[in-house]
Short mmCIF file of C-alpha atoms in Angstrom, two decimals:
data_model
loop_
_atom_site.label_atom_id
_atom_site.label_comp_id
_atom_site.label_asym_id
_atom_site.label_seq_id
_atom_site.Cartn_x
_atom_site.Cartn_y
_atom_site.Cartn_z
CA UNK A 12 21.04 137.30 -73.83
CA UNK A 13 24.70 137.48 -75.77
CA UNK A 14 27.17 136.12 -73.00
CA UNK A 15 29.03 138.54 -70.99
CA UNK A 16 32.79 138.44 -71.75
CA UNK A 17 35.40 137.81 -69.75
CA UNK A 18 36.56 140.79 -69.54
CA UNK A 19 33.63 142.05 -67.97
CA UNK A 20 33.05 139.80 -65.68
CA UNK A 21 36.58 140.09 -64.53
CA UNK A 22 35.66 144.03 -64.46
CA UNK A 23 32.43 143.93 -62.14
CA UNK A 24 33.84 140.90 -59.87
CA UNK A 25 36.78 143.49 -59.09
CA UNK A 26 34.27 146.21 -58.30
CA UNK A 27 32.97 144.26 -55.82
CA UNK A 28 35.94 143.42 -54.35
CA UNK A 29 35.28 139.75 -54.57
CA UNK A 30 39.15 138.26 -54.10
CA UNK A 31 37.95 134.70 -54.93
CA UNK A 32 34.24 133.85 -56.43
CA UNK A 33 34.34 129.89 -55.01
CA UNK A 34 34.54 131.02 -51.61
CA UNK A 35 32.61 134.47 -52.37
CA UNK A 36 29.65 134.31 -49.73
CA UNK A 37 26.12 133.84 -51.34
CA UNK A 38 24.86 137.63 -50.38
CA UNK A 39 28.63 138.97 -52.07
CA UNK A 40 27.10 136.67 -55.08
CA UNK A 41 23.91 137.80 -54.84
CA UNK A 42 25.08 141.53 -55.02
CA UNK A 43 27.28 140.87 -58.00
CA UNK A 44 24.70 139.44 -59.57
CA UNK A 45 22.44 142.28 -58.87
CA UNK A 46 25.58 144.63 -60.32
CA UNK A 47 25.89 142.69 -63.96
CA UNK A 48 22.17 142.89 -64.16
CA UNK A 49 21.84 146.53 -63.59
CA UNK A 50 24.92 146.84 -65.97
CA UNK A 51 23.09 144.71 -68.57
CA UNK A 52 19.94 145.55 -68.49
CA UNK A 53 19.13 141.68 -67.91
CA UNK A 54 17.34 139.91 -65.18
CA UNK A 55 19.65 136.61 -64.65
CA UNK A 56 18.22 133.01 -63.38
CA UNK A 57 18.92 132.78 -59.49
CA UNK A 58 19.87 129.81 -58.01
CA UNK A 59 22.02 131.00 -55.37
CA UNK A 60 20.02 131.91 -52.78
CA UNK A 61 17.12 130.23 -50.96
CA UNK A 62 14.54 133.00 -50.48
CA UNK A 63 11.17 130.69 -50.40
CA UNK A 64 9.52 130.89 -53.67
CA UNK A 65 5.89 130.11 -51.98
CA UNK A 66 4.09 132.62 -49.89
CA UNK A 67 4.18 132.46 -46.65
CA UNK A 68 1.55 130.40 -44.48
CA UNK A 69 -1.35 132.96 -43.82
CA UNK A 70 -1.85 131.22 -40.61
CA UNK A 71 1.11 132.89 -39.18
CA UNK A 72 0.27 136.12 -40.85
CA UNK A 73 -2.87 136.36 -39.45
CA UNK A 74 -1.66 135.55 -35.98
CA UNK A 75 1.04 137.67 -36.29
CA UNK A 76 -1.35 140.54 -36.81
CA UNK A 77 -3.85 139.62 -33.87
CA UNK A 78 -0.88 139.46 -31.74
CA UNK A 79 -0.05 143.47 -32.76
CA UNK A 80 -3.67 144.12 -32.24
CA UNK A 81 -3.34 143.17 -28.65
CA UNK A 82 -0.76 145.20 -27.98
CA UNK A 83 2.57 143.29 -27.45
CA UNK A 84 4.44 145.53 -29.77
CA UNK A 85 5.08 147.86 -26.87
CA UNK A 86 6.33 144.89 -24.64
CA UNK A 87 9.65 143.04 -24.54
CA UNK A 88 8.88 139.31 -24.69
CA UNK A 89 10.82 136.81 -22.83
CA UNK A 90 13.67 136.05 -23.52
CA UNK A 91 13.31 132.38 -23.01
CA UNK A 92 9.81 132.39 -25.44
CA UNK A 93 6.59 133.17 -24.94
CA UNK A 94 4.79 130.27 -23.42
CA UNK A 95 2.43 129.21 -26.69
CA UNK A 96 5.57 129.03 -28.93
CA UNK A 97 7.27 126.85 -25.56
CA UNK A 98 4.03 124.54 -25.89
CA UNK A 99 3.66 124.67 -28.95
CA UNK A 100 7.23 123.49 -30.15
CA UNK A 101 7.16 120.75 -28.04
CA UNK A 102 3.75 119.70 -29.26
CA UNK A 103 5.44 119.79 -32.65
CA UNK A 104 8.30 117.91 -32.42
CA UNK A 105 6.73 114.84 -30.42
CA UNK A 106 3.75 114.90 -33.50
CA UNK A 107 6.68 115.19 -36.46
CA UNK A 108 9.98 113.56 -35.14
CA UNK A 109 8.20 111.55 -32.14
CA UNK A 110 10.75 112.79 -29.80
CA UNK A 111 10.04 113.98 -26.29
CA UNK A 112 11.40 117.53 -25.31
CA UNK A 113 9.56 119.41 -22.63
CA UNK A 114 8.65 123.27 -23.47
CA UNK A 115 11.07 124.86 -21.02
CA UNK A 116 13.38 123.01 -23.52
CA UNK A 117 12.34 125.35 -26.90
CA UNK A 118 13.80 128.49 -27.43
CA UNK A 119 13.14 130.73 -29.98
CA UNK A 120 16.11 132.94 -31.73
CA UNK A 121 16.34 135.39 -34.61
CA UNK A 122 16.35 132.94 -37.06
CA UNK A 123 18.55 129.58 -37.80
CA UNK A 124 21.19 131.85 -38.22
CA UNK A 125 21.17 132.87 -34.73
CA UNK A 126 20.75 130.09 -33.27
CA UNK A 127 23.99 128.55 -34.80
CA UNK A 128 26.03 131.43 -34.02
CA UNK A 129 25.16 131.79 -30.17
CA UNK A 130 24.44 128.39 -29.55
CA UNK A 131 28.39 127.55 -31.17
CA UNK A 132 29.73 130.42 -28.88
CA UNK A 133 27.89 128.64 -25.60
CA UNK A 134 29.97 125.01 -26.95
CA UNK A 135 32.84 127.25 -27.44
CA UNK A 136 32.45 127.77 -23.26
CA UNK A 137 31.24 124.65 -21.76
CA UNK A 138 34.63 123.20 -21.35
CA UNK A 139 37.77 125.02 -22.36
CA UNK A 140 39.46 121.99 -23.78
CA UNK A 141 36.67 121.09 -26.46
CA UNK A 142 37.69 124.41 -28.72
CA UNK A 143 36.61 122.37 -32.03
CA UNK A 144 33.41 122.05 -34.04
CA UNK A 145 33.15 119.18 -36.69
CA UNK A 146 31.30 119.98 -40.42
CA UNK A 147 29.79 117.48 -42.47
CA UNK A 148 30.28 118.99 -45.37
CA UNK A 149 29.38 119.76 -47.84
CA UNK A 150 27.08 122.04 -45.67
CA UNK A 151 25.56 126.16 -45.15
CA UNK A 152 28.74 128.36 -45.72
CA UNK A 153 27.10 130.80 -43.31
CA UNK A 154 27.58 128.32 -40.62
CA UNK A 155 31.65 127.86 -41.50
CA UNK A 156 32.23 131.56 -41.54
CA UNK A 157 30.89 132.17 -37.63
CA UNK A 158 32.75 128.93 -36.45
CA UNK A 159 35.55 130.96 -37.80
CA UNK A 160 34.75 134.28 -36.16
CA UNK A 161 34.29 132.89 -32.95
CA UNK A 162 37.84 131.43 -33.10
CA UNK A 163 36.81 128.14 -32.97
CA UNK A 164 38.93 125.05 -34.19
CA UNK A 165 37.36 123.43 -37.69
CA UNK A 166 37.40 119.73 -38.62
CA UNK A 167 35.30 118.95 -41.79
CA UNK A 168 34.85 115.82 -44.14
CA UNK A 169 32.75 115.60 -47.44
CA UNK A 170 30.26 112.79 -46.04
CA UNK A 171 29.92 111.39 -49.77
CA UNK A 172 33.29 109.47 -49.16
CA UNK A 173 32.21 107.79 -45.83
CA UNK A 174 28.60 107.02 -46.31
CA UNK A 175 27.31 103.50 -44.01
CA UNK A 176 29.26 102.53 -41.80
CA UNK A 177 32.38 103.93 -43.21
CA UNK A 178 31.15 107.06 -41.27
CA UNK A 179 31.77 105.50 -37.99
CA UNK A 180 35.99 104.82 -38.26
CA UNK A 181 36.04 108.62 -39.96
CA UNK A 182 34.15 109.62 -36.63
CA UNK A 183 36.22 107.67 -34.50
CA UNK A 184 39.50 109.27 -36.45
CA UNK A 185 37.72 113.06 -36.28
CA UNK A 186 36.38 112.56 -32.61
CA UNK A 187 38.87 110.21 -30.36
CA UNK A 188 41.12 112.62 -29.24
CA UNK A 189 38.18 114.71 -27.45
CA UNK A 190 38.66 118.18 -28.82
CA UNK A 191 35.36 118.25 -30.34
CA UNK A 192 32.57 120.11 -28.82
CA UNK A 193 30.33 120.28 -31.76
CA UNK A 194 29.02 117.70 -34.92
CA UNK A 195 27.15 120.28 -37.28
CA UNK A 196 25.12 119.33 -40.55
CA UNK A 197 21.69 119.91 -41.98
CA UNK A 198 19.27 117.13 -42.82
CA UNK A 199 18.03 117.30 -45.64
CA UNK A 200 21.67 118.88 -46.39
CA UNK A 201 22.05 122.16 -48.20
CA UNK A 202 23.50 121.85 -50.77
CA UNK A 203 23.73 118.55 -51.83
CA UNK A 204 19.82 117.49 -50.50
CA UNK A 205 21.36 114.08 -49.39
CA UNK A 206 20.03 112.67 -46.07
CA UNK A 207 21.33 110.72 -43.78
CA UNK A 208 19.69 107.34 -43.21
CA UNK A 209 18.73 105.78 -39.61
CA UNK A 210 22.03 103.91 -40.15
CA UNK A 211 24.28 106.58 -40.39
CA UNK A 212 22.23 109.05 -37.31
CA UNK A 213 22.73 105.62 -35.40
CA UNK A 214 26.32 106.30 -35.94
CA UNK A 215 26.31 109.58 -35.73
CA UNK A 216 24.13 108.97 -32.34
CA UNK A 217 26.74 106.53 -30.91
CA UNK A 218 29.82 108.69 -31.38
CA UNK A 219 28.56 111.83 -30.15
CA UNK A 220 27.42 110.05 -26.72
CA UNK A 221 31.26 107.67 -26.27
CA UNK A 222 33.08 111.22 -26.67
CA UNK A 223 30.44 113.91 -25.82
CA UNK A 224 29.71 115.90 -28.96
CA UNK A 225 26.54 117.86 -28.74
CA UNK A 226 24.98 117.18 -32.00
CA UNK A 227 23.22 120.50 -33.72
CA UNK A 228 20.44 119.06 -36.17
CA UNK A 229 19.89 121.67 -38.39
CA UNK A 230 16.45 120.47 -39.69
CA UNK A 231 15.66 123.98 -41.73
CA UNK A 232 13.96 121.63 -44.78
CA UNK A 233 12.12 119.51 -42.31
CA UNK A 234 10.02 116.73 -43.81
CA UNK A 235 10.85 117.81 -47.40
CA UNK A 236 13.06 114.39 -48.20
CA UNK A 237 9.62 113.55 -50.55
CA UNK A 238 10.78 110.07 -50.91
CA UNK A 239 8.50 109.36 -47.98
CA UNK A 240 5.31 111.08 -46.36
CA UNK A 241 5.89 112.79 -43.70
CA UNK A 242 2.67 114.86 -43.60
CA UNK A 243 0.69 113.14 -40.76
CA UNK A 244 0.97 113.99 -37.24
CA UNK A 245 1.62 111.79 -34.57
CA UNK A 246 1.97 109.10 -36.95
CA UNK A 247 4.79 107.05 -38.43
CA UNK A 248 6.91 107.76 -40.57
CA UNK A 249 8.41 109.98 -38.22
CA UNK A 250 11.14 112.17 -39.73
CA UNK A 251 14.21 110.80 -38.74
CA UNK A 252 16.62 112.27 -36.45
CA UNK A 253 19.97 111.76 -33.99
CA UNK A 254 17.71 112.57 -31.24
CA UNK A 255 16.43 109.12 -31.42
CA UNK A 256 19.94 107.62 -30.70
CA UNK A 257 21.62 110.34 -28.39
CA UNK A 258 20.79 112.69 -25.71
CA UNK A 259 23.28 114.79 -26.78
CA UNK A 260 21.60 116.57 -29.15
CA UNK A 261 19.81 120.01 -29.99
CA UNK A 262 17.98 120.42 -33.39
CA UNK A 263 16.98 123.98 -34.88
CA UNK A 264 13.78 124.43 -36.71
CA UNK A 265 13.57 127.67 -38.68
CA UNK A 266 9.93 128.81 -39.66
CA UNK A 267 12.09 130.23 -43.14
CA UNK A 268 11.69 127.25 -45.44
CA UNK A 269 8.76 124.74 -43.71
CA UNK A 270 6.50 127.89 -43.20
CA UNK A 271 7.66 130.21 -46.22
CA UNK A 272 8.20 133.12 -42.98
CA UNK A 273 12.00 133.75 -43.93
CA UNK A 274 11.02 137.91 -43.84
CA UNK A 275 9.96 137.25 -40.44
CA UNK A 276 13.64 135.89 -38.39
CA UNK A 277 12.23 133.15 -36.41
CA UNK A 278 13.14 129.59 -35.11
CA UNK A 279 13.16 127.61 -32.41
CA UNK A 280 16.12 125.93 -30.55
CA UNK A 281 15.17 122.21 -29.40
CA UNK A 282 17.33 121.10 -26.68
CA UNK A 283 17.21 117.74 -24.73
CA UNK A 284 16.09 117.61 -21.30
CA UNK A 285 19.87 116.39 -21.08
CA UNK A 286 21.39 119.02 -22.67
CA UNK A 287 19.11 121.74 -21.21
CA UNK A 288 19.60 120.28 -17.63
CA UNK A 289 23.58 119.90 -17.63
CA UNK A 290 25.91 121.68 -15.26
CA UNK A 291 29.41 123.41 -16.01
CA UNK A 292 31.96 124.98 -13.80
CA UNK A 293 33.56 126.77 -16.48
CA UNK A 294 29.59 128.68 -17.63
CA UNK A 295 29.99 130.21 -13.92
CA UNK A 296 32.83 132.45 -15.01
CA UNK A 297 31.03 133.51 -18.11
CA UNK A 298 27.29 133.78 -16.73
CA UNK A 299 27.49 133.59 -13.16
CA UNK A 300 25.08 130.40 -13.40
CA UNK A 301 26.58 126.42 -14.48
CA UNK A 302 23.28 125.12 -15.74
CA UNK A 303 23.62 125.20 -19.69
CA UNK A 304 20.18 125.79 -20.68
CA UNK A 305 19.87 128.89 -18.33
CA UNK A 306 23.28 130.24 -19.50
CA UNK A 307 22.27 130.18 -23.03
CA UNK A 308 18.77 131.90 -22.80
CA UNK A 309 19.88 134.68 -20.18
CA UNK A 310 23.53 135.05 -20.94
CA UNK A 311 23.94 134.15 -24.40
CA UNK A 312 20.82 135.18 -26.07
CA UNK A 313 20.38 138.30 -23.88
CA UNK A 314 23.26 139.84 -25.02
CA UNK A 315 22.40 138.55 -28.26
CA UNK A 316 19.60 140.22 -29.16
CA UNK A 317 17.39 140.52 -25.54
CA UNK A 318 14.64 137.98 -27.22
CA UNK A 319 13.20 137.46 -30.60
CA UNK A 320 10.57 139.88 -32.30
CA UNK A 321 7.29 139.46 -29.94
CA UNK A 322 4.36 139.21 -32.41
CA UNK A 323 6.83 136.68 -34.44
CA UNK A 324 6.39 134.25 -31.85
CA UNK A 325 2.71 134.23 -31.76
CA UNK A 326 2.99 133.11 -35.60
CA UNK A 327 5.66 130.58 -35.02
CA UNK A 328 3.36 129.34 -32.11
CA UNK A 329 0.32 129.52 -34.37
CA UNK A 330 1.90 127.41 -37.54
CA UNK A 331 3.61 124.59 -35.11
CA UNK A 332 0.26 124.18 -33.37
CA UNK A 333 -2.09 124.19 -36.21
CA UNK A 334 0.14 121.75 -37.94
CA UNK A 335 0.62 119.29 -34.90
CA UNK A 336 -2.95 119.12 -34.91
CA UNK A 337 -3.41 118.25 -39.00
CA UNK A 338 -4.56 121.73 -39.54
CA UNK A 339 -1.65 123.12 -41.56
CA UNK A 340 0.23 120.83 -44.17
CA UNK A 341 2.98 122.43 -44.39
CA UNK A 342 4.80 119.28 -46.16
CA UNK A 343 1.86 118.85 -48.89
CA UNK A 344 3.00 122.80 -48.96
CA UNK A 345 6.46 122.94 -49.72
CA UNK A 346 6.78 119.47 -52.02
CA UNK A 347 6.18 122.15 -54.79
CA UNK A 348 10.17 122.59 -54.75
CA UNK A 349 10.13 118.79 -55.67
CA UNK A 350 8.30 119.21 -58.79
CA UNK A 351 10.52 122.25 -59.49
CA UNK A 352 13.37 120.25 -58.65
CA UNK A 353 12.90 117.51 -61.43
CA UNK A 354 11.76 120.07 -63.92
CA UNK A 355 15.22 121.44 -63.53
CA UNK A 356 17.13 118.31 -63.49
CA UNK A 357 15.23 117.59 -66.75
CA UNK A 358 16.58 120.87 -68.27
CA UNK A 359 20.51 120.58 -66.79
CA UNK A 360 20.71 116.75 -67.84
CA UNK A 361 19.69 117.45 -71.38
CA UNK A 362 22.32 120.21 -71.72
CA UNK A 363 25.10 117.96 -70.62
CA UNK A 364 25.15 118.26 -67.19
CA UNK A 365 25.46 115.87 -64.68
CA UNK A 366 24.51 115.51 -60.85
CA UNK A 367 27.20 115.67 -58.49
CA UNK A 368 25.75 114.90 -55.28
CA UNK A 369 23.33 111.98 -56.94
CA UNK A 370 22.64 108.90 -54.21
CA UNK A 371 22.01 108.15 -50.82
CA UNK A 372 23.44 104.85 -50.48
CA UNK A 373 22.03 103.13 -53.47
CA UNK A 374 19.02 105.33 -53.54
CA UNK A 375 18.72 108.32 -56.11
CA UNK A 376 18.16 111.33 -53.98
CA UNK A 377 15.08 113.11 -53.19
CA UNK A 378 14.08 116.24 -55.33
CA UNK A 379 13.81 119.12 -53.68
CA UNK A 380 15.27 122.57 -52.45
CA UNK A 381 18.61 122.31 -53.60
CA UNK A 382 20.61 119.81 -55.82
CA UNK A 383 24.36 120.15 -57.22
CA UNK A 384 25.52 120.05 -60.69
CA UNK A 385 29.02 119.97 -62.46
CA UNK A 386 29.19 120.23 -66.37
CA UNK A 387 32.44 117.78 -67.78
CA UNK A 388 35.74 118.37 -66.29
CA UNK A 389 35.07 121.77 -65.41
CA UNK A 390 36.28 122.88 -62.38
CA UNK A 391 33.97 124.76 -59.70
CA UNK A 392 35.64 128.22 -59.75
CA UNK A 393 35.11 127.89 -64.26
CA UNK A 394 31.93 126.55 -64.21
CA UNK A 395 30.29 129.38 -61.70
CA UNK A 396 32.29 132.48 -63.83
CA UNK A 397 30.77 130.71 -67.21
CA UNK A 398 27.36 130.12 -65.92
CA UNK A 399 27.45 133.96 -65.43
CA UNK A 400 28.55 134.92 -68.42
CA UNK A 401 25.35 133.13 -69.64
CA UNK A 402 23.19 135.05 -66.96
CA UNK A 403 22.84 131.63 -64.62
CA UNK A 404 23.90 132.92 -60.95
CA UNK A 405 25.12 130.07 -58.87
CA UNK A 406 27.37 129.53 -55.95
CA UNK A 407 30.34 127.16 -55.82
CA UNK A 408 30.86 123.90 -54.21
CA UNK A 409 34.24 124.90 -52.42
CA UNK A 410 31.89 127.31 -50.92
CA UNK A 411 30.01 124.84 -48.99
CA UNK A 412 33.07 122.46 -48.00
CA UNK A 413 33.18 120.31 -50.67
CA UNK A 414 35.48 118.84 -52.04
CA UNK A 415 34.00 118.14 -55.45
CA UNK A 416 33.96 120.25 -58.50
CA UNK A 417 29.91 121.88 -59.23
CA UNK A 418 27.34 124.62 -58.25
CA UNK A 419 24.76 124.84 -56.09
CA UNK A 420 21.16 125.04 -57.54
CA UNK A 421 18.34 126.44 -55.48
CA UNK A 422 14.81 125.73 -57.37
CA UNK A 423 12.84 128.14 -54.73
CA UNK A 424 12.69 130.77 -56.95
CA UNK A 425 12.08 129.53 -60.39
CA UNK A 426 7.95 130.23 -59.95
CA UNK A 427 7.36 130.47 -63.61
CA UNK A 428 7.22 128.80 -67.13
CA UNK A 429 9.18 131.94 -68.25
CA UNK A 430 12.26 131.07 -66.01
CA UNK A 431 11.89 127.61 -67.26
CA UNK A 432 12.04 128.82 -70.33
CA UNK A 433 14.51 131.02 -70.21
CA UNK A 434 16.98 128.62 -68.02
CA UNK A 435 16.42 126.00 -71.16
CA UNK A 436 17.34 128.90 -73.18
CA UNK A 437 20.93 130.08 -71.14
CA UNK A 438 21.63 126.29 -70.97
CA UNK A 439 21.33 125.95 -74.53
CA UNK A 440 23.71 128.19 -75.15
CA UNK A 441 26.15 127.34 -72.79
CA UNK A 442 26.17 123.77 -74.13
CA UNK A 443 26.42 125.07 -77.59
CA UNK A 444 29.61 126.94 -76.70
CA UNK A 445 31.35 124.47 -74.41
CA UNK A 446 31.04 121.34 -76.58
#
């Protein structure tokens, strides 16, 4: 395609009424992208967003659709979870993460995105001086943008400054004055697909027990650091989390990415027996009940959305239990977004691009979902507007918290030697005119 112009760029960002494309939320991206293709008459490359680009696991499909055959579509499920997904989750987590959480313990919500939001609102409440969650960024923007409608309090740091043991004194610094009722990040992180080794979740572990910080684990791209296999139940390597050095912990497992069942809104909530089981005065006033656990599934989620989608949580239940007993490989599933992954790192290096986000400690990092990218000295908020002009749609790094200059890349959606092709092509171009 001939590059958009400025000038029209400019034109359909204003019709959108995007006041600032680096902090421009990825569905506001993904509609102006939508706009300048419609205007263009050209499909664009889309890395933005991370709609799974493998179909979804027919094992929840077909439970899914025995589950309406029974007739549950005309019942409201519990609100707490049915009790196969309850049995199921817990089965799951001991067989992938070797970590002990009864069933009462897993909750399912409307999605990841859910969970977050009601489960940050709950923190918010637990006790009124602890009004402040803590990012490691660079992390989901989704997740930034509710801390911020629910009024809470934001610290954030860009963890590729204090990786090792430097993360401890930046936790002691972020953490000592008690204010913090939250640590949030995502492991494998979006975007930057670093992972935290047992090291740093020892820290991590450790800091959120001296100054109680409830840890939330978002684990949405479980098992897909491909560096290691993490494929066989019940046997180790277990994927790691903080939930082996804290109890103060609760880890979210979406069915989205693992399962490919994003259309669907499902995931469980994992909480400790700790967390689950703990009492507060000030939940009384809110819920009429002090027990945390209890608050959250019949306060919080009941006004929330009075459960999650009844035949959904038969194929939730279905794909956790078939793959805690070696039935479903989910992980031998999904490490197609590796091999997409270094395909596309191929293509960006070649055209003068570099990783931004490129070790774990002196390891290279995995390939997989995401990865970052920056192009010279370009900053974030150039590099995005010129990777559109050359039909490449993107989302910033300010975006995400950090505080380097790049894009995301998502891989899920390039399914086919004709986007590789044409991404080579776009790139080519680009380079051509920024040398």
């Amino acid at each position: 395609m001939e590059p958009i112009t400025e000038k029209g760029l400019q034109e359909a960002i204003d019709e959108m009424g995007i006041q600032d494309i680096t902090t421009a939320t990825i569905r506001q991206i993904c509609a102006l992208t939508a706009s300048l293709e419609n205007k263009y008459k050209e499909n664009f490359i889309h890395l933005e967003i991370g709609n799974p680009g493998i179909m979804a696991e027919k094992t929840g499909i077909e439970a899914e659709k025995k589950a309406l055959d029974s007739g549950v579509a005309n019942k409201y499920p519990d609100i707490g979870g049915i009790p196969a997904i309850k049995n199921a989750g817990s089965e799951f987590v001991k067989a992938f993460l070797d970590l002990d959480i009864p069933p009462k313990c897993i909750v399912p919500t409307v999605g990841s995105m859910q969970a977050c939001y009601t489960l940050m609102t709950i923190l918010k409440q637990r006790i009124p001086e602890k009004d402040t969650v803590l990012f490691f960024d660079p992390g989901f923007p989704a997740q930034h943008h509710q801390a911020k409608m629910l009024g809470l309090k934001m610290r954030q740091f860009d963890i590729y400054d204090y990786r090792g043991e430097k993360m401890r004194d930046k936790l002691e610094e972020l953490l000592s004055d008690g204010k913090v009722t939250a640590m949030i990040y995502s492991n494998p992180n979006n975007p930057s697909w670093s992972n935290l080794t047992e090291e740093e979740l020892k820290i991590v572990g450790e800091m959120a027990s001296k100054y109680d910080a409830i840890v939330l684990e978002d684990l949405a791209y479980m098992g897909m650091d491909f560096r290691k296999d993490f494929s066989k139940p019940f046997e180790p390597p277990f994927i790691p989390s903080v939930g082996k050095y804290t109890e103060n912990y609760i880890l979210l497992i979406s069915a989205s990415k693992i399962f490919s069942y994003a259309g669907q809104r499902i995931a469980v909530v994992c909480m400790s027996p700790e967390v689950y089981n703990r009492k507060y005065p000030n939940l009384v006033s809110f819920y009429e009940m002090p027990n945390f656990g209890e608050s959250y599934i019949y306060g919080v989620l009941y006004t929330a959305s009075s459960g999650v989608t009844h035949s959904a949580q038969y194929a939730m239940a279905e794909m956790m239990d078939k793959a805690a007993k070696g039935e479903l490989p989910f992980i031998q599933h999904t490490k197609e977004y590796g091999i997409r992954a270094g395909r596309m790192k191929e293509i960006f290096n070649e055209n003068g691009f570099h990783i931004v986000y490129e070790k774990d400690g002196a390891e290279d990092i995995s390939d997989g979902f995401f990865f970052t990218v920056g192009y010279k000295d370009l900053s974030s908020e150039k590099l995005q507007r010129e990777l559109l002009k050359y039909g490449v749609s993107s989302i910033s790094l300010p975006s995400t918290g950090s505080t380097r200059d790049g894009v995301r890349v998502c891989v899920s959606m390039m399914n086919s030697d004709d986007l590789f092709n044409k991404l080579r092509a776009s790139l080519k171009a680009f380079r051509h005119d920024h040398q």
